[in-house]
Every structure is written in C-alpha cells, then in structure tokens.
mmCIF file of C-alpha atoms and ligand atoms in Angstrom:
data_model
loop_
_atom_site.group_PDB
_atom_site.id
_atom_site.type_symbol
_atom_site.label_atom_id
_atom_site.label_comp_id
_atom_site.label_asym_id
_atom_site.label_seq_id
_atom_site.Cartn_x
_atom_site.Cartn_y
_atom_site.Cartn_z
ATOM 1 C CA UNK A 443 -141.983 -191.454 40.086
ATOM 2 C CA UNK A 444 -145.404 -192.983 38.617
ATOM 3 C CA UNK A 445 -147.938 -191.136 36.643
ATOM 4 C CA UNK A 446 -151.608 -191.104 37.983
ATOM 5 C CA UNK A 447 -154.491 -191.861 35.285
ATOM 6 C CA UNK A 448 -158.005 -191.374 35.906
ATOM 7 C CA UNK A 449 -160.928 -191.808 33.808
ATOM 8 C CA UNK A 450 -161.305 -187.978 33.309
ATOM 9 C CA UNK A 451 -164.840 -187.973 32.423
ATOM 10 C CA UNK A 452 -166.013 -189.382 35.243
ATOM 11 C CA UNK A 453 -163.478 -188.656 37.772
ATOM 12 C CA UNK A 454 -165.125 -185.587 39.237
ATOM 13 C CA UNK A 455 -168.183 -187.506 39.645
ATOM 14 C CA UNK A 456 -166.759 -190.586 41.045
ATOM 15 C CA UNK A 457 -165.093 -188.750 43.769
ATOM 16 C CA UNK A 458 -167.384 -185.845 44.969
ATOM 17 C CA UNK A 459 -165.780 -183.184 46.992
ATOM 18 C CA UNK A 460 -168.295 -183.357 49.638
ATOM 19 C CA UNK A 461 -166.889 -186.701 51.094
ATOM 20 C CA UNK A 462 -164.473 -185.415 53.286
ATOM 21 C CA UNK A 463 -166.935 -183.314 54.995
ATOM 22 C CA UNK A 464 -169.498 -186.601 55.216
ATOM 23 C CA UNK A 465 -166.501 -188.397 56.819
ATOM 24 C CA UNK A 466 -165.815 -185.876 59.441
ATOM 25 C CA UNK A 467 -169.401 -185.890 60.364
ATOM 26 C CA UNK A 468 -169.638 -189.579 60.619
ATOM 27 C CA UNK A 469 -166.095 -189.677 62.504
ATOM 28 C CA UNK A 470 -167.571 -187.136 65.014
ATOM 29 C CA UNK A 471 -170.855 -188.955 65.526
ATOM 30 C CA UNK A 472 -168.636 -191.969 66.332
ATOM 31 C CA UNK A 473 -166.763 -189.844 68.888
ATOM 32 C CA UNK A 474 -163.577 -189.812 67.249
ATOM 33 C CA UNK A 475 -161.260 -186.713 67.058
ATOM 34 C CA UNK A 476 -159.554 -187.482 63.760
ATOM 35 C CA UNK A 477 -159.464 -190.016 61.058
ATOM 36 C CA UNK A 478 -155.793 -191.188 59.692
ATOM 37 C CA UNK A 479 -156.261 -192.807 56.351
ATOM 38 C CA UNK A 480 -153.079 -194.416 54.555
ATOM 39 C CA UNK A 481 -153.059 -195.440 50.880
ATOM 40 C CA UNK A 482 -155.782 -197.937 49.699
ATOM 41 C CA UNK A 483 -159.360 -198.033 49.137
ATOM 42 C CA UNK A 484 -160.538 -195.905 51.689
ATOM 43 C CA UNK A 485 -157.921 -192.887 50.674
ATOM 44 C CA UNK A 486 -158.948 -193.510 47.102
ATOM 45 C CA UNK A 487 -162.747 -193.304 48.094
ATOM 46 C CA UNK A 488 -162.272 -189.995 50.219
ATOM 47 C CA UNK A 489 -159.701 -188.041 47.865
ATOM 48 C CA UNK A 490 -159.623 -190.067 44.390
ATOM 49 C CA UNK A 491 -156.041 -190.506 45.216
ATOM 50 C CA UNK A 492 -154.652 -193.854 44.287
ATOM 51 C CA UNK A 493 -151.430 -193.881 46.107
ATOM 52 C CA UNK A 494 -149.174 -196.504 46.440
ATOM 53 C CA UNK A 495 -148.604 -198.284 49.688
ATOM 54 C CA UNK A 496 -144.911 -197.198 50.544
ATOM 55 C CA UNK A 497 -142.854 -197.521 53.538
ATOM 56 C CA UNK A 498 -142.904 -193.905 53.375
ATOM 57 C CA UNK A 499 -145.713 -192.364 55.082
ATOM 58 C CA UNK A 500 -148.701 -191.037 52.755
ATOM 59 C CA UNK A 501 -151.520 -190.123 55.272
ATOM 60 C CA UNK A 502 -154.644 -187.957 54.831
ATOM 61 C CA UNK A 503 -155.431 -186.539 58.440
ATOM 62 C CA UNK A 504 -158.891 -185.578 58.743
ATOM 63 C CA UNK A 505 -159.561 -183.989 62.140
ATOM 64 C CA UNK A 506 -163.075 -183.388 63.520
ATOM 65 C CA UNK A 507 -162.216 -179.869 64.450
ATOM 66 C CA UNK A 508 -160.015 -178.175 61.877
ATOM 67 C CA UNK A 509 -158.749 -178.608 58.051
ATOM 68 C CA UNK A 510 -157.831 -181.875 56.240
ATOM 69 C CA UNK A 511 -154.525 -182.341 54.932
ATOM 70 C CA UNK A 512 -152.710 -184.929 52.749
ATOM 71 C CA UNK A 513 -149.020 -185.525 53.919
ATOM 72 C CA UNK A 514 -147.149 -187.191 51.412
ATOM 73 C CA UNK A 515 -143.466 -187.830 50.723
ATOM 74 C CA UNK A 516 -142.033 -184.955 48.903
ATOM 75 C CA UNK A 517 -141.208 -187.136 45.901
ATOM 76 C CA UNK A 518 -145.094 -187.974 45.416
ATOM 77 C CA UNK A 519 -146.334 -184.583 45.748
ATOM 78 C CA UNK A 520 -146.615 -184.040 42.001
ATOM 79 C CA UNK A 521 -148.514 -187.368 41.576
ATOM 80 C CA UNK A 522 -150.872 -186.368 44.349
ATOM 81 C CA UNK A 523 -151.498 -182.990 43.159
ATOM 82 C CA UNK A 524 -152.486 -184.385 39.592
ATOM 83 C CA UNK A 525 -154.807 -186.664 41.243
ATOM 84 C CA UNK A 526 -158.516 -185.937 42.104
ATOM 85 C CA UNK A 527 -157.080 -185.039 45.394
ATOM 86 C CA UNK A 528 -155.587 -182.126 43.834
ATOM 87 C CA UNK A 529 -159.007 -180.522 43.096
ATOM 88 C CA UNK A 530 -160.200 -180.859 46.690
ATOM 89 C CA UNK A 531 -160.228 -177.866 49.178
ATOM 90 C CA UNK A 532 -157.694 -179.693 50.759
ATOM 91 C CA UNK A 533 -153.719 -178.728 51.602
ATOM 92 C CA UNK A 534 -151.212 -181.357 50.112
ATOM 93 C CA UNK A 535 -148.109 -181.215 51.734
ATOM 94 C CA UNK A 536 -144.619 -182.979 50.997
ATOM 95 C CA UNK A 537 -142.326 -184.211 53.830
ATOM 96 C CA UNK A 538 -138.803 -184.183 53.194
ATOM 97 C CA UNK A 539 -136.272 -187.417 53.605
ATOM 98 C CA UNK A 540 -135.090 -186.307 57.052
ATOM 99 C CA UNK A 541 -138.523 -185.157 58.376
ATOM 100 C CA UNK A 542 -140.179 -187.171 61.019
ATOM 101 C CA UNK A 543 -143.838 -187.351 59.339
ATOM 102 C CA UNK A 544 -145.385 -188.607 62.437
ATOM 103 C CA UNK A 545 -144.081 -185.828 64.443
ATOM 104 C CA UNK A 546 -145.557 -183.348 61.553
ATOM 105 C CA UNK A 547 -148.848 -184.740 62.043
ATOM 106 C CA UNK A 548 -148.614 -184.804 65.734
ATOM 107 C CA UNK A 549 -147.567 -181.193 65.873
ATOM 108 C CA UNK A 550 -150.501 -180.401 63.687
ATOM 109 C CA UNK A 551 -153.162 -181.952 65.653
ATOM 110 C CA UNK A 552 -154.804 -180.544 68.680
ATOM 111 C CA UNK A 553 -153.274 -181.790 71.989
ATOM 112 C CA UNK A 554 -156.733 -182.760 73.183
ATOM 113 C CA UNK A 555 -156.891 -185.802 70.555
ATOM 114 C CA UNK A 556 -158.125 -188.654 72.436
ATOM 115 C CA UNK A 557 -159.543 -191.104 69.837
ATOM 116 C CA UNK A 558 -158.186 -191.471 66.270
ATOM 117 C CA UNK A 559 -159.633 -193.609 63.817
ATOM 118 C CA UNK A 560 -156.760 -195.547 61.904
ATOM 119 C CA UNK A 561 -157.217 -197.145 58.463
ATOM 120 C CA UNK A 562 -158.251 -200.779 58.557
ATOM 121 C CA UNK A 563 -155.663 -201.500 56.213
ATOM 122 C CA UNK A 564 -152.739 -199.290 57.848
ATOM 123 C CA UNK A 565 -149.483 -201.207 58.246
ATOM 124 C CA UNK A 566 -148.766 -202.127 61.733
ATOM 125 C CA UNK A 567 -145.107 -200.337 61.453
ATOM 126 C CA UNK A 568 -147.216 -197.071 60.838
ATOM 127 C CA UNK A 569 -149.939 -197.590 63.545
ATOM 128 C CA UNK A 570 -146.958 -198.103 66.001
ATOM 129 C CA UNK A 571 -145.260 -195.061 64.932
ATOM 130 C CA UNK A 572 -148.483 -193.050 65.358
ATOM 131 C CA UNK A 573 -148.722 -194.633 68.742
ATOM 132 C CA UNK A 574 -145.443 -193.176 69.534
ATOM 133 C CA UNK A 575 -146.288 -189.854 68.165
ATOM 134 C CA UNK A 576 -149.616 -189.573 69.711
ATOM 135 C CA UNK A 577 -149.202 -191.184 73.223
ATOM 136 C CA UNK A 578 -152.287 -189.926 74.510
ATOM 137 C CA UNK A 579 -154.569 -191.323 71.525
ATOM 138 C CA UNK A 580 -156.540 -194.402 71.701
ATOM 139 C CA UNK A 581 -156.472 -196.118 68.038
ATOM 140 C CA UNK A 582 -159.665 -197.656 66.783
ATOM 141 C CA UNK A 583 -160.563 -198.618 63.300
ATOM 142 C CA UNK A 584 -161.677 -196.099 60.884
ATOM 143 C CA UNK A 585 -163.485 -198.662 58.978
ATOM 144 C CA UNK A 586 -166.341 -198.288 61.466
ATOM 145 C CA UNK A 587 -166.890 -195.245 60.286
ATOM 146 C CA UNK A 588 -166.115 -195.364 56.583
ATOM 147 C CA UNK A 589 -167.702 -198.684 55.692
ATOM 148 C CA UNK A 590 -171.250 -197.451 56.326
ATOM 149 C CA UNK A 591 -170.404 -194.648 53.713
ATOM 150 C CA UNK A 592 -168.696 -196.928 51.208
ATOM 151 C CA UNK A 593 -171.370 -199.754 51.298
ATOM 152 C CA UNK A 594 -173.889 -197.023 49.771
ATOM 153 C CA UNK A 595 -172.921 -196.855 46.111
ATOM 154 C CA UNK A 596 -173.579 -193.483 44.608
ATOM 155 C CA UNK A 597 -175.220 -193.685 40.931
ATOM 156 C CA UNK A 598 -171.660 -193.039 39.471
ATOM 157 C CA UNK A 599 -170.265 -195.920 41.578
ATOM 158 C CA UNK A 600 -172.833 -197.890 40.407
ATOM 159 C CA UNK A 601 -172.303 -197.018 36.765
ATOM 160 C CA UNK A 602 -168.454 -197.796 37.419
ATOM 161 C CA UNK A 603 -169.294 -201.313 38.729
ATOM 162 C CA UNK A 604 -171.716 -202.071 35.810
ATOM 163 C CA UNK A 605 -168.849 -201.131 33.537
ATOM 164 C CA UNK A 606 -166.539 -203.677 35.276
ATOM 165 C CA UNK A 607 -169.315 -206.128 34.986
ATOM 166 C CA UNK A 608 -169.741 -205.784 31.533
ATOM 167 C CA UNK A 609 -165.976 -206.036 31.211
ATOM 168 C CA UNK A 610 -165.698 -209.365 32.873
ATOM 169 C CA UNK A 611 -168.762 -210.680 31.046
ATOM 170 C CA UNK A 612 -166.894 -210.231 27.884
ATOM 171 C CA UNK A 613 -164.235 -212.583 29.022
ATOM 172 C CA UNK A 614 -166.608 -215.349 30.007
ATOM 173 C CA UNK A 615 -168.294 -214.781 26.553
ATOM 174 C CA UNK A 616 -165.043 -215.882 24.988
ATOM 175 C CA UNK A 617 -164.362 -218.916 27.408
ATOM 176 C CA UNK A 618 -164.624 -221.382 24.319
ATOM 177 C CA UNK A 619 -161.412 -219.610 22.629
ATOM 178 C CA UNK A 620 -159.309 -221.045 25.603
ATOM 179 C CA UNK A 621 -160.741 -223.860 27.545
ATOM 180 C CA UNK A 622 -160.508 -226.970 26.447
ATOM 181 C CA UNK A 623 -159.253 -230.553 27.080
ATOM 182 C CA UNK A 624 -155.759 -230.940 26.922
ATOM 183 C CA UNK A 625 -154.722 -227.785 28.094
ATOM 184 C CA UNK A 626 -153.443 -227.298 31.606
ATOM 185 C CA UNK A 627 -155.476 -225.062 34.094
ATOM 186 C CA UNK A 628 -152.418 -222.444 34.197
ATOM 187 C CA UNK A 629 -152.239 -222.135 30.149
ATOM 188 C CA UNK A 630 -155.930 -221.539 30.262
ATOM 189 C CA UNK A 631 -155.561 -218.983 33.129
ATOM 190 C CA UNK A 632 -152.747 -217.066 31.341
ATOM 191 C CA UNK A 633 -155.096 -216.522 28.334
ATOM 192 C CA UNK A 634 -157.935 -215.321 30.683
ATOM 193 C CA UNK A 635 -155.563 -213.134 32.550
ATOM 194 C CA UNK A 636 -154.667 -211.359 29.157
ATOM 195 C CA UNK A 637 -158.196 -210.923 28.136
ATOM 196 C CA UNK A 638 -159.237 -209.656 31.493
ATOM 197 C CA UNK A 639 -156.886 -206.535 30.464
ATOM 198 C CA UNK A 640 -157.913 -206.621 26.933
ATOM 199 C CA UNK A 641 -161.634 -206.241 27.875
ATOM 200 C CA UNK A 642 -161.373 -203.400 29.936
ATOM 201 C CA UNK A 643 -159.325 -203.844 33.411
ATOM 202 C CA UNK A 644 -156.098 -202.237 34.326
ATOM 203 C CA UNK A 645 -155.278 -205.066 36.710
ATOM 204 C CA UNK A 646 -156.037 -208.724 37.313
ATOM 205 C CA UNK A 647 -157.126 -209.461 40.795
ATOM 206 C CA UNK A 648 -157.595 -213.016 40.671
ATOM 207 C CA UNK A 649 -157.955 -216.175 38.036
ATOM 208 C CA UNK A 650 -159.691 -219.255 39.230
ATOM 209 C CA UNK A 651 -159.736 -222.148 36.816
ATOM 210 C CA UNK A 652 -160.886 -225.387 38.904
ATOM 211 C CA UNK A 653 -161.237 -228.295 36.587
ATOM 212 C CA UNK A 654 -162.397 -231.776 37.638
ATOM 213 C CA UNK A 655 -161.789 -232.459 41.165
ATOM 214 C CA UNK A 656 -160.012 -229.045 41.933
ATOM 215 C CA UNK A 657 -163.514 -227.688 41.112
ATOM 216 C CA UNK A 658 -164.411 -228.834 44.634
ATOM 217 C CA UNK A 659 -162.224 -226.457 46.261
ATOM 218 C CA UNK A 660 -163.615 -222.901 46.201
ATOM 219 C CA UNK A 661 -160.516 -221.096 46.325
ATOM 220 C CA UNK A 662 -158.345 -223.240 44.115
ATOM 221 C CA UNK A 663 -156.402 -220.994 41.831
ATOM 222 C CA UNK A 664 -154.542 -222.507 38.987
ATOM 223 C CA UNK A 665 -152.541 -225.738 38.812
ATOM 224 C CA UNK A 666 -150.659 -227.774 36.011
ATOM 225 C CA UNK A 667 -153.629 -230.278 36.010
ATOM 226 C CA UNK A 668 -154.476 -231.206 32.544
ATOM 227 C CA UNK A 669 -157.965 -230.663 31.909
ATOM 228 C CA UNK A 670 -159.998 -233.707 30.833
ATOM 229 C CA UNK A 671 -162.697 -234.666 28.614
ATOM 230 C CA UNK A 672 -165.980 -234.535 30.822
ATOM 231 C CA UNK A 673 -164.355 -232.223 33.337
ATOM 232 C CA UNK A 674 -166.529 -229.670 34.979
ATOM 233 C CA UNK A 675 -164.568 -226.079 35.539
ATOM 234 C CA UNK A 676 -165.393 -223.597 37.606
ATOM 235 C CA UNK A 677 -164.011 -220.477 36.206
ATOM 236 C CA UNK A 678 -164.055 -217.324 38.849
ATOM 237 C CA UNK A 679 -162.575 -214.239 37.577
ATOM 238 C CA UNK A 680 -162.155 -210.608 38.408
ATOM 239 C CA UNK A 681 -160.232 -207.446 37.841
ATOM 240 C CA UNK A 682 -159.937 -203.406 38.485
ATOM 241 C CA UNK A 683 -161.134 -201.269 36.007
ATOM 242 C CA UNK A 684 -159.499 -197.649 35.640
ATOM 243 C CA UNK A 685 -162.048 -196.266 37.421
ATOM 244 C CA UNK A 686 -160.639 -198.405 40.501
ATOM 245 C CA UNK A 687 -163.738 -200.306 40.929
ATOM 246 C CA UNK A 688 -163.921 -204.328 40.616
ATOM 247 C CA UNK A 689 -165.574 -207.187 38.765
ATOM 248 C CA UNK A 690 -166.282 -210.963 39.965
ATOM 249 C CA UNK A 691 -168.032 -213.345 38.139
ATOM 250 C CA UNK A 692 -168.208 -217.080 38.286
ATOM 251 C CA UNK A 693 -169.507 -219.390 35.822
ATOM 252 C CA UNK A 694 -169.569 -223.073 35.376
ATOM 253 C CA UNK A 695 -168.459 -224.784 32.236
ATOM 254 C CA UNK A 696 -168.027 -228.399 31.070
ATOM 255 C CA UNK A 697 -165.339 -229.611 28.617
ATOM 256 C CA UNK A 698 -167.343 -232.088 26.817
ATOM 257 C CA UNK A 699 -170.420 -234.115 28.547
ATOM 258 C CA UNK A 700 -170.196 -234.061 32.201
ATOM 259 C CA UNK A 701 -171.439 -236.604 34.549
ATOM 260 C CA UNK A 702 -175.248 -236.778 34.852
ATOM 261 C CA UNK A 703 -174.847 -236.267 38.761
ATOM 262 C CA UNK A 704 -173.074 -233.099 38.133
ATOM 263 C CA UNK A 705 -175.710 -231.871 35.862
ATOM 264 C CA UNK A 706 -178.492 -232.377 38.931
ATOM 265 C CA UNK A 707 -176.119 -230.816 41.529
ATOM 266 C CA UNK A 708 -175.747 -227.685 38.916
ATOM 267 C CA UNK A 709 -179.556 -227.698 38.277
ATOM 268 C CA UNK A 710 -179.996 -227.236 42.076
ATOM 269 C CA UNK A 711 -177.336 -224.575 42.430
ATOM 270 C CA UNK A 712 -178.852 -222.657 39.698
ATOM 271 C CA UNK A 713 -182.332 -222.715 41.157
ATOM 272 C CA UNK A 714 -180.914 -221.596 44.364
ATOM 273 C CA UNK A 715 -178.801 -218.577 42.889
ATOM 274 C CA UNK A 716 -181.795 -217.441 40.720
ATOM 275 C CA UNK A 717 -183.932 -217.446 43.741
ATOM 276 C CA UNK A 718 -181.311 -215.471 45.661
ATOM 277 C CA UNK A 719 -180.600 -212.833 42.850
ATOM 278 C CA UNK A 720 -184.583 -212.636 42.627
ATOM 279 C CA UNK A 721 -185.265 -212.056 46.331
ATOM 280 C CA UNK A 722 -182.990 -208.739 46.556
ATOM 281 C CA UNK A 723 -184.606 -206.250 47.863
ATOM 282 C CA UNK A 724 -184.383 -203.302 50.405
ATOM 283 C CA UNK A 725 -185.425 -204.389 53.688
ATOM 284 C CA UNK A 726 -184.286 -207.841 53.437
ATOM 285 C CA UNK A 727 -181.369 -208.858 55.818
ATOM 286 C CA UNK A 728 -178.326 -210.079 54.745
ATOM 287 C CA UNK A 729 -178.622 -213.235 56.585
ATOM 288 C CA UNK A 730 -182.273 -213.699 55.132
ATOM 289 C CA UNK A 731 -180.746 -213.443 51.607
ATOM 290 C CA UNK A 732 -178.288 -216.015 52.522
ATOM 291 C CA UNK A 733 -181.048 -218.212 53.647
ATOM 292 C CA UNK A 734 -182.790 -218.121 50.402
ATOM 293 C CA UNK A 735 -180.226 -220.092 48.800
ATOM 294 C CA UNK A 736 -179.019 -222.349 51.747
ATOM 295 C CA UNK A 737 -182.523 -223.455 52.200
ATOM 296 C CA UNK A 738 -183.099 -224.735 48.641
ATOM 297 C CA UNK A 739 -179.628 -226.265 48.486
ATOM 298 C CA UNK A 740 -180.462 -228.119 52.111
ATOM 299 C CA UNK A 741 -183.953 -229.091 50.931
ATOM 300 C CA UNK A 742 -182.066 -230.970 47.755
ATOM 301 C CA UNK A 743 -179.678 -232.784 50.089
ATOM 302 C CA UNK A 744 -176.683 -230.932 49.407
ATOM 303 C CA UNK A 745 -176.574 -228.693 52.808
ATOM 304 C CA UNK A 746 -173.390 -229.852 54.288
ATOM 305 C CA UNK A 747 -171.605 -228.862 51.131
ATOM 306 C CA UNK A 748 -172.211 -225.402 50.968
ATOM 307 C CA UNK A 749 -169.399 -224.356 52.611
ATOM 308 C CA UNK A 750 -168.934 -220.534 52.488
ATOM 309 C CA UNK A 751 -171.162 -217.667 52.829
ATOM 310 C CA UNK A 752 -173.383 -216.271 50.179
ATOM 311 C CA UNK A 753 -171.479 -213.388 49.086
ATOM 312 C CA UNK A 754 -169.339 -210.065 50.103
ATOM 313 C CA UNK A 755 -169.736 -206.451 49.198
ATOM 314 C CA UNK A 756 -167.816 -204.987 46.188
ATOM 315 C CA UNK A 757 -166.610 -201.594 45.151
ATOM 316 C CA UNK A 758 -162.948 -200.254 45.409
ATOM 317 C CA UNK A 759 -162.074 -203.579 46.967
ATOM 318 C CA UNK A 760 -163.467 -206.756 45.548
ATOM 319 C CA UNK A 761 -164.137 -207.970 48.987
ATOM 320 C CA UNK A 762 -165.713 -205.270 51.206
ATOM 321 C CA UNK A 763 -168.905 -204.819 53.334
ATOM 322 C CA UNK A 764 -171.505 -205.940 53.244
ATOM 323 C CA UNK A 765 -171.104 -209.606 53.857
ATOM 324 C CA UNK A 766 -173.910 -212.018 52.972
ATOM 325 C CA UNK A 767 -173.824 -214.352 55.857
ATOM 326 C CA UNK A 768 -175.813 -215.866 58.404
ATOM 327 C CA UNK A 769 -175.595 -213.568 61.709
ATOM 328 C CA UNK A 770 -175.819 -210.170 59.820
ATOM 329 C CA UNK A 771 -178.861 -208.771 60.349
ATOM 330 C CA UNK A 772 -177.831 -205.760 58.319
ATOM 331 C CA UNK A 773 -181.072 -204.661 55.932
ATOM 332 C CA UNK A 774 -180.259 -204.311 52.503
ATOM 333 C CA UNK A 775 -180.488 -200.719 51.091
ATOM 334 C CA UNK A 776 -180.548 -199.220 47.673
ATOM 335 C CA UNK A 777 -177.039 -198.813 46.569
ATOM 336 C CA UNK A 778 -175.528 -201.627 48.286
ATOM 337 C CA UNK A 779 -173.462 -203.833 45.877
ATOM 338 C CA UNK A 780 -172.489 -207.291 46.683
ATOM 339 C CA UNK A 781 -172.031 -210.796 45.197
ATOM 340 C CA UNK A 782 -174.444 -213.683 45.180
ATOM 341 C CA UNK A 783 -172.528 -216.724 45.031
ATOM 342 C CA UNK A 784 -173.922 -219.765 46.263
ATOM 343 C CA UNK A 785 -171.686 -223.162 45.797
ATOM 344 C CA UNK A 786 -171.921 -226.714 46.328
ATOM 345 C CA UNK A 787 -168.845 -228.772 46.677
ATOM 346 C CA UNK A 788 -168.296 -232.692 46.860
ATOM 347 C CA UNK A 789 -164.757 -233.191 48.160
ATOM 348 C CA UNK A 790 -162.543 -234.850 45.922
ATOM 349 C CA UNK A 791 -165.297 -235.068 43.270
ATOM 350 C CA UNK A 792 -166.633 -231.870 41.795
ATOM 351 C CA UNK A 793 -168.305 -228.585 42.749
ATOM 352 C CA UNK A 794 -169.764 -225.717 41.284
ATOM 353 C CA UNK A 795 -170.513 -221.981 42.120
ATOM 354 C CA UNK A 796 -172.537 -219.367 40.321
ATOM 355 C CA UNK A 797 -171.957 -215.695 40.843
ATOM 356 C CA UNK A 798 -173.311 -212.307 39.740
ATOM 357 C CA UNK A 799 -172.834 -209.022 41.376
ATOM 358 C CA UNK A 800 -176.258 -207.400 42.155
ATOM 359 C CA UNK A 801 -177.204 -203.682 43.083
ATOM 360 C CA UNK A 802 -179.943 -203.409 45.376
ATOM 361 C CA UNK A 803 -182.391 -200.893 43.961
ATOM 362 C CA UNK A 804 -185.373 -199.075 45.306
ATOM 363 C CA UNK A 805 -187.791 -201.737 44.815
ATOM 364 C CA UNK A 806 -185.553 -204.957 43.714
ATOM 365 C CA UNK A 807 -182.186 -206.122 42.688
ATOM 366 C CA UNK A 808 -179.898 -205.264 39.503
ATOM 367 C CA UNK A 809 -177.749 -208.070 38.292
ATOM 368 C CA UNK A 810 -174.637 -206.757 36.909
ATOM 369 C CA UNK A 811 -173.457 -209.582 34.921
ATOM 370 C CA UNK A 812 -175.635 -210.666 32.281
ATOM 371 C CA UNK A 813 -173.744 -213.957 30.474
ATOM 372 C CA UNK A 814 -176.250 -217.171 30.756
ATOM 373 C CA UNK A 815 -176.065 -218.777 34.087
ATOM 374 C CA UNK A 816 -176.602 -222.344 32.771
ATOM 375 C CA UNK A 817 -174.037 -224.944 32.555
ATOM 376 C CA UNK A 818 -172.219 -224.131 29.389
ATOM 377 C CA UNK A 819 -170.786 -227.203 27.583
ATOM 378 C CA UNK A 820 -167.823 -226.582 25.518
ATOM 379 C CA UNK A 821 -166.765 -228.869 22.862
HETATM 380 ZN ZN1 ZN B 2349 -165.634 -214.546 42.407
HETATM 381 ZN ZN1 ZN B 2350 -167.005 -213.043 45.005
#
C-alpha cells in the first residue's frame, strides 16, 4: 500500500469541492449520461486523488442524474479516503477481490444510460470491459467535456504552476555546475535529474540534453555522445511537483564559443520567442500566436526548419490542451497556461529551442520562467 501525500496547505484550494458539480453540468450540456474516470490527471483534477493506474479497476462514476461515487479496490480504500477525495461529498466504496467491479458500476447506473464519457487515458482492457457491462451505452471521450474545464486554471492552479516554474528555473540557473566539454550527455543528464528533484519536484518527467548535431533533433533525449568544445547544447527539462503540477523549460547553452552562424540562428529564434511571449493576450487565437513566431523565423529564411507547433498547454499533465498550432482557432482566455517554444533545427548540424510557460492574464501574458533567454556561453 502506498501513502498519499499532498501539499496540505494548498490541497483544499487546489481541488475545490464544486468541481464534481461543474463537471456534471458540463457532461449534461454535452448530452452525456455519466462520466467514467480512471486514474490519471482527470481523476486528480476532479477529486484530488492521485491514484495509481493498476490492473484492478479504480473509477470515479459521475452520473448526470444521481450521486457520484468512487469505486476502488478494497486494498486502496484507505489511501483514497486519506486523499482530498475523502473530504468530498462523495461515497468511496471498495470492491473485493472476487467482485466484478464493472458489474457493480453497471448495477448502480440507471438502465437508461445511453452515452457515457470515458476517460481519454482509460486502458483499452477497461473500456472493453465497460462495453460488455453496459452494452446499451455508447462510449465517447470524457476529455471533450473536461479539457474545457482543465484549460482554464484557477488562481490556485496558476500559483502551483508558478512554483513549478520557479523550481525548474533553479535547475537551469545551476547548469554551469554540470554542463562542460568532455562529459557525456548522459552524465550531465543524470546530474540534472537529481537537481530537478532537489529543487522542488517529486518526479522527473524528461531530461533532454542535445549537444552538437543532436541539438537539431527536437526530442533527442540523452546519449553517450561526449560534449565537444564549441558545441551548442539544447537543455529541455521538466518535472512534476508535489501539488501535481508540471514544469517545462528549455534554454540554449554553448560550451565555449559556438560558430558565428549558430549565434545568428539563436538571435532570430530569441527575437521570435520574445515576440510571441509579448503577444499573448485574451482574444488572440492559438493559431495567431503560432504565426507571430513562425512569420519572424520564415522572414529570416529559416521557415522550413521550424518543424513543430509553437506549444502545448500544461497543468496536471505536461502536455494538454490548448495546443498552440496552426488550425487551432481557439481564442486565448485568462487562466490558460501553455508553452511558447519555437525552434529552428538545421539537420545534422545544430538547432535551438527556447521555451517558457506563459499564463494568459486579463490583459496580457505572465511568463513563469524567468532565467535569461539569451545564449548562455559556459566556460
Ligand atoms: Zn520542453
Ligand atoms: Zn514543452
């Protein structure tokens, strides 16, 4: 059995009790009869319960008509009760090893249930079992209802993201301790991972150290390449704090003086990224924000080398809605939190990406990552 831990000072504020009600209303508006939510970010968002995904079913059942309940394996019940979910006006029930939890849920739902919203990340073996237990119910994605809620952060969530941003900034500020010529990316990455924990996270989500030509591969992680003098190095790192909120920030370093051409590339990228973070305001659409940086990079002749979207939402997951991408006409709203991370990648040569998390405010954008965005040349 594992012990649930929470930030007790902020736990209540982060997971307000009216969320189940808000989610139920949103489900009703979408024409769904119930939501079935398995362990993951949606369950934590709705109840504060950070449940482990297991082969045994844990499921929040949120009927549009009727009372919500959380069905958990009996051996997980103490952990569920001890979590913020235990303080909600919601029944928590354990199922025993010989019970069929899907049948338990089916028996408690009205027989008229025709459309259920299942957690976007529910395992296929569980959606299949629900299909068998509720043969008359069409399954749809609960995310269509919940992402609209999760996208708009409360002030308490914004505070949690800000603390995560400060934690990852402290790691970037220490980069000179670890990043130098003669070490491998993997050695540097191990030190960074230790620091991600030491500076205020409970989990390391990713560590990208792309040196020299590896900097041209956006999702390169770590390799045994030995970092060379003059190498550009892209460091993209993130973790999850005790509150459950994620950090994600990319800075570009050089170990010794980099090629002059690389400096020019970085200048263009920095100009684009600053223009984008400055452009954030309510009403601007996600695709308009993407275009702000893409146009600057294209005008400088690097258009074909900016090979990914500008950014992604962030919260209880490090990638969630809204996606800052061409084709997304969603207008930005106060409370939306997302990355702004344009990049330029010259294949097999070098590349760069600069990334901050930004929260849209009433009249602009608030950057959560505050370390310098210039090219940091380490000795
Ligand atoms: Zn990143
Ligand atoms: Zn990112």
